[in-house]
Coordinates of C-alpha atoms and ligand atoms in Angstrom, one line a residue:
X1 CA 15.8 29.3 -38.4
X2 CA 15.3 33.1 -38.7
X3 CA 17.7 35.3 -36.4
X4 CA 16.0 36.2 -33.0
X5 CA 15.9 39.6 -31.8
X6 CA 17.6 40.2 -28.2
X7 CA 15.1 39.9 -25.6
X8 CA 14.2 43.0 -23.7
X9 CA 12.4 44.2 -20.4
X10 CA 10.0 46.0 -22.7
X11 CA 9.2 43.1 -25.0
X12 CA 8.7 41.0 -21.8
X13 CA 6.2 43.5 -20.4
X14 CA 4.5 43.8 -23.6
X15 CA 4.0 39.9 -23.8
X16 CA 2.5 40.0 -20.5
X17 CA 0.1 42.8 -21.6
X18 CA -0.9 40.8 -24.7
X19 CA -1.1 37.6 -22.9
X20 CA 1.6 36.0 -25.0
X21 CA 3.1 33.2 -22.8
X22 CA 6.9 33.8 -21.8
X23 CA 9.0 30.7 -21.8
X24 CA 11.9 30.4 -19.0
X25 CA 14.1 27.5 -18.1
X26 CA 17.2 27.5 -15.6
X27 CA 20.5 27.3 -17.2
X28 CA 23.9 27.0 -15.8
X29 CA 26.6 26.5 -18.6
X30 CA 27.4 27.8 -22.1
X31 CA 26.6 24.5 -23.9
X32 CA 23.1 24.6 -22.4
X33 CA 22.7 28.4 -22.8
X34 CA 23.6 28.0 -26.8
X35 CA 20.9 25.3 -27.2
X36 CA 18.2 26.8 -25.1
X37 CA 18.9 30.2 -26.8
X38 CA 18.6 28.6 -30.2
X39 CA 15.5 26.5 -29.4
X40 CA 13.6 29.8 -28.6
X41 CA 13.5 30.0 -24.8
X42 CA 12.7 33.6 -24.2
X43 CA 14.4 33.9 -20.5
X44 CA 17.4 32.0 -19.0
X45 CA 17.6 31.8 -15.2
X46 CA 20.8 31.1 -13.7
X47 CA 19.1 29.7 -10.6
X48 CA 20.5 29.0 -7.3
X49 CA 18.8 25.7 -8.0
X50 CA 22.4 24.9 -9.4
X51 CA 23.3 23.9 -5.7
X52 CA 21.0 21.0 -6.0
X53 CA 21.0 20.0 -9.6
X54 CA 24.8 20.7 -10.4
X55 CA 26.6 20.6 -6.9
X56 CA 24.4 17.7 -5.4
X57 CA 23.4 19.8 -2.2
X58 CA 20.0 18.9 -0.5
X59 CA 19.0 22.8 -0.7
X60 CA 20.1 25.9 -2.6
X61 CA 21.5 27.4 0.7
X62 CA 25.3 26.7 0.1
X63 CA 25.5 28.5 -3.2
X64 CA 27.9 31.5 -3.0
X65 CA 28.4 34.5 -4.7
X66 CA 31.5 33.7 -6.5
X67 CA 29.7 30.5 -7.9
X68 CA 26.7 32.5 -9.1
X69 CA 29.2 34.8 -10.8
X70 CA 30.9 31.9 -12.3
X71 CA 27.8 30.2 -13.8
X72 CA 26.4 33.5 -15.0
X73 CA 29.6 34.2 -16.8
X74 CA 29.4 30.6 -18.6
X75 CA 25.6 31.3 -19.7
X76 CA 26.2 35.0 -20.7
X77 CA 29.1 33.9 -23.1
X78 CA 27.0 31.6 -25.2
X79 CA 23.5 33.0 -25.0
X80 CA 22.6 35.3 -28.0
X81 CA 18.9 36.5 -27.5
X82 CA 17.4 35.2 -24.4
X83 CA 17.0 37.4 -21.4
X84 CA 19.3 36.3 -18.6
X85 CA 18.5 36.5 -14.8
X86 CA 20.9 35.7 -12.2
X87 CA 19.6 34.5 -8.8
X88 CA 21.2 36.3 -5.9
X89 CA 22.5 33.3 -3.5
X90 CA 21.4 33.1 0.1
X91 CA 23.4 35.4 2.2
X92 CA 24.2 37.7 -0.7
X93 CA 21.6 40.5 0.1
X94 CA 20.1 39.6 3.5
X95 CA 22.6 41.7 5.3
X96 CA 22.2 45.4 4.1
X97 CA 21.5 47.5 1.0
X98 CA 25.3 48.2 0.4
X99 CA 25.7 44.3 0.3
X100 CA 22.7 43.7 -2.1
X101 CA 24.0 46.6 -4.5
X102 CA 27.6 45.2 -4.4
X103 CA 26.7 41.5 -4.9
X104 CA 24.0 42.3 -7.8
X105 CA 26.7 44.7 -9.4
X106 CA 28.9 41.6 -9.6
X107 CA 26.3 39.5 -11.2
X108 CA 25.5 42.3 -13.7
X109 CA 29.2 42.5 -14.5
X110 CA 29.2 38.7 -15.2
X111 CA 26.6 39.1 -17.9
X112 CA 23.1 39.1 -16.2
X113 CA 20.4 41.4 -17.4
X114 CA 18.5 41.3 -14.3
X115 CA 18.9 39.9 -10.8
X116 CA 16.3 37.8 -8.8
X117 CA 16.0 37.8 -4.9
X118 CA 13.5 35.9 -2.8
X119 CA 11.2 37.6 -0.3
X120 CA 8.1 39.9 0.3
X121 CA 7.8 43.6 1.6
X122 CA 11.0 43.3 3.6
X123 CA 13.1 43.2 0.4
X124 CA 11.3 46.2 -1.3
X125 CA 13.9 48.6 0.0
X126 CA 16.6 46.6 -1.7
X127 CA 14.5 46.4 -4.9
X128 CA 14.2 50.1 -4.9
X129 CA 17.9 50.7 -4.2
X130 CA 18.9 48.2 -7.0
X131 CA 16.5 49.6 -9.5
X132 CA 17.6 53.3 -8.7
X133 CA 21.1 52.2 -9.7
X134 CA 20.1 50.7 -12.9
X135 CA 19.8 47.1 -12.0
X136 CA 16.6 45.3 -13.1
X137 CA 15.1 43.1 -10.4
X138 CA 12.8 40.0 -10.5
X139 CA 11.1 39.3 -7.3
X140 CA 10.3 35.7 -6.1
X141 CA 7.2 34.8 -3.8
X142 CA 5.2 31.8 -2.7
X143 CA 7.6 28.9 -1.8
X144 CA 11.0 30.6 -1.5
X145 CA 13.5 27.7 -1.5
X146 CA 16.1 29.9 0.4
X147 CA 13.7 29.9 3.2
X148 CA 13.0 26.0 3.1
X149 CA 13.4 25.4 6.8
X150 CA 11.3 28.3 7.9
X151 CA 8.6 27.2 5.7
X152 CA 8.8 23.6 7.0
X153 CA 9.8 21.9 3.5
X154 CA 8.5 21.9 0.1
X155 CA 5.0 23.0 0.6
X156 CA 2.4 24.8 -1.4
X157 CA 1.9 28.3 0.0
X158 CA -1.2 30.7 -0.1
X159 CA -3.7 28.2 1.2
X160 CA -5.7 30.5 3.3
X161 CA -7.1 34.1 3.2
X162 CA -4.4 35.6 5.4
X163 CA -1.7 34.0 3.2
X164 CA -3.3 35.3 0.1
X165 CA -3.7 38.7 1.3
X166 CA -0.1 38.9 2.5
X167 CA 1.1 37.7 -1.0
X168 CA -1.0 40.4 -2.6
X169 CA 0.6 43.1 -0.1
X170 CA 4.1 41.7 -0.9
X171 CA 3.5 41.6 -4.6
X172 CA 2.3 45.1 -4.5
X173 CA 5.2 46.3 -2.5
X174 CA 7.7 44.6 -4.9
X175 CA 6.0 46.2 -8.1
X176 CA 5.8 49.7 -6.3
X177 CA 9.6 49.4 -5.5
X178 CA 10.3 48.7 -9.2
X179 CA 10.5 45.0 -9.7
X180 CA 10.2 44.6 -13.3
X181 CA 9.2 40.6 -12.9
X182 CA 8.1 38.2 -10.6
X183 CA 8.5 34.4 -10.1
X184 CA 5.6 32.6 -8.1
X185 CA 6.4 29.2 -6.9
X186 CA 4.2 26.5 -5.6
X187 CA 0.8 28.4 -5.2
X188 CA -2.7 27.3 -6.0
X189 CA -3.5 28.1 -9.6
X190 CA -6.3 30.5 -8.7
X191 CA -4.3 32.4 -6.4
X192 CA -1.4 33.0 -8.9
X193 CA -3.9 33.7 -11.6
X194 CA -5.3 36.5 -9.5
X195 CA -2.1 37.9 -8.5
X196 CA -1.0 37.9 -12.2
X197 CA -4.1 39.9 -13.1
X198 CA -3.3 42.3 -10.5
X199 CA 0.1 43.0 -11.6
X200 CA 1.4 45.0 -14.7
X201 CA 4.7 43.1 -14.7
X202 CA 5.4 39.7 -16.0
X203 CA 4.7 36.9 -13.5
X204 CA 6.5 33.6 -14.2
X205 CA 4.9 30.6 -12.5
X206 CA 6.6 27.3 -11.3
X207 CA 4.1 25.0 -9.7
X208 CA 1.5 27.8 -9.6
X209 CA -0.8 26.9 -12.5
X210 CA -1.6 28.1 -16.0
X211 CA -2.8 31.7 -15.1
X212 CA 0.6 33.4 -15.2
X213 CA 2.3 35.4 -17.9
X214 CA 4.9 32.5 -18.3
X215 CA 6.5 29.3 -16.8
X216 CA 9.9 28.3 -15.7
X217 CA 11.3 24.8 -14.8
X218 CA 14.5 23.6 -13.6
X219 CA 16.2 22.3 -16.8
X220 CA 17.2 19.1 -15.2
X221 CA 13.9 18.3 -13.9
X222 CA 12.1 18.9 -17.3
X223 CA 14.9 16.6 -19.0
X224 CA 14.2 14.0 -16.5
X225 CA 17.9 13.8 -15.4
X226 CA 17.4 15.0 -11.6
X227 CA 16.9 11.6 -10.2
X228 CA 14.5 10.9 -7.4
X229 CA 10.9 11.8 -7.0
X230 CA 10.0 14.8 -9.1
X231 CA 7.4 17.3 -8.0
X232 CA 3.9 16.8 -9.5
X233 CA 4.0 20.0 -11.4
X234 CA 7.0 18.9 -13.5
X235 CA 6.6 17.1 -17.0
X236 CA 9.3 15.0 -18.5
X237 CA 9.7 16.6 -21.9
X238 CA 12.2 14.0 -23.1
X239 CA 9.3 11.6 -23.5
X240 CA 8.5 11.1 -27.1
X241 CA 11.6 12.8 -28.1
X242 CA 15.0 11.5 -29.5
X243 CA 17.1 14.7 -28.3
X244 CA 17.5 17.5 -26.0
X245 CA 16.9 20.2 -28.4
X246 CA 13.5 18.5 -29.3
X247 CA 12.5 18.3 -25.8
X248 CA 13.4 22.1 -25.1
X249 CA 11.4 23.1 -28.4
X250 CA 8.5 21.0 -27.1
X251 CA 8.6 22.8 -23.8
X252 CA 8.6 26.2 -25.6
X253 CA 5.7 25.1 -27.8
X254 CA 3.6 23.7 -24.8
X255 CA 4.1 27.0 -22.8
X256 CA 3.4 29.2 -25.6
X257 CA 0.3 27.4 -26.7
X258 CA -1.0 26.8 -23.0
X259 CA -0.5 23.2 -23.1
X260 CA 2.0 23.1 -20.2
X261 CA 1.1 23.2 -17.3
X262 CA -1.8 21.1 -16.5
X263 CA -3.6 22.9 -13.7
X264 CA -4.8 19.6 -12.1
X265 CA -1.2 18.7 -11.6
X266 CA 0.6 21.7 -10.0
X267 CA 0.9 20.6 -6.4
X268 CA 4.2 19.3 -4.9
Ligands
KIV1 O1 16.8 28.6 -8.5 C1 15.9 28.4 -9.3 O2 16.0 27.3 -10.2 C2 14.6 29.1 -9.1 C3 13.5 28.5 -9.9 C4 12.9 27.4 -9.0 C5 12.5 29.6 -10.2 O3 14.5 30.1 -8.5

């Protein structure tokens, strides 16, 4: 396989502009980082979903900064070309700008290329402060798992006009503050498509239909090892494959070609 060039923010933005789909998967350790990187995944997300799929918690809320740093270090040691995003866990940025800067700095020192935080206009000042200090930021709107209790469970967001208007205002505020990427989770396909078209930064969807600049799934979900009931938007990429490498390559191929996701199946 030819050597891959290291992924950059410039290239991700170019992919968004050219309509080339971006493939992203969550990743929490070195073995999978090497495999996903070799299989051609563009972006590895050290997601706080690690609290659920690695640690066995019911939500992402218990994940600590120390754990996020540890898993980011594991991934960064083995990834060669993929862009690495580290999630800022619950409680690591909600307190103040100083707290957000301090914790984001730890994740960048651990090997992240970008940090991700959840929330709308209220996080815009944090985003600006991080970007001014040279830390690239990815926003996260729609269903935001750290707010699962406020949102009343795993529900599709953006279902009425007021909610859609709020999403546009939030996305605009994040972009204006300097966010260089955005994750949209659990939104109607048409809403995510319109939001993506309105922004000049790459938008990565999960359960948000095919109109985004790229797709992300939780690794354990697409490998069908999470157990329990899977959301409708998840596809089992192990089906028809004999090994994990094949499943990941098939995910990359289907995201790039637009065969994943299927817009009729994007609800929870
Ligand atoms: O933590 C995570 O895995 C995430 C994805 C659901 C986007 O934030």
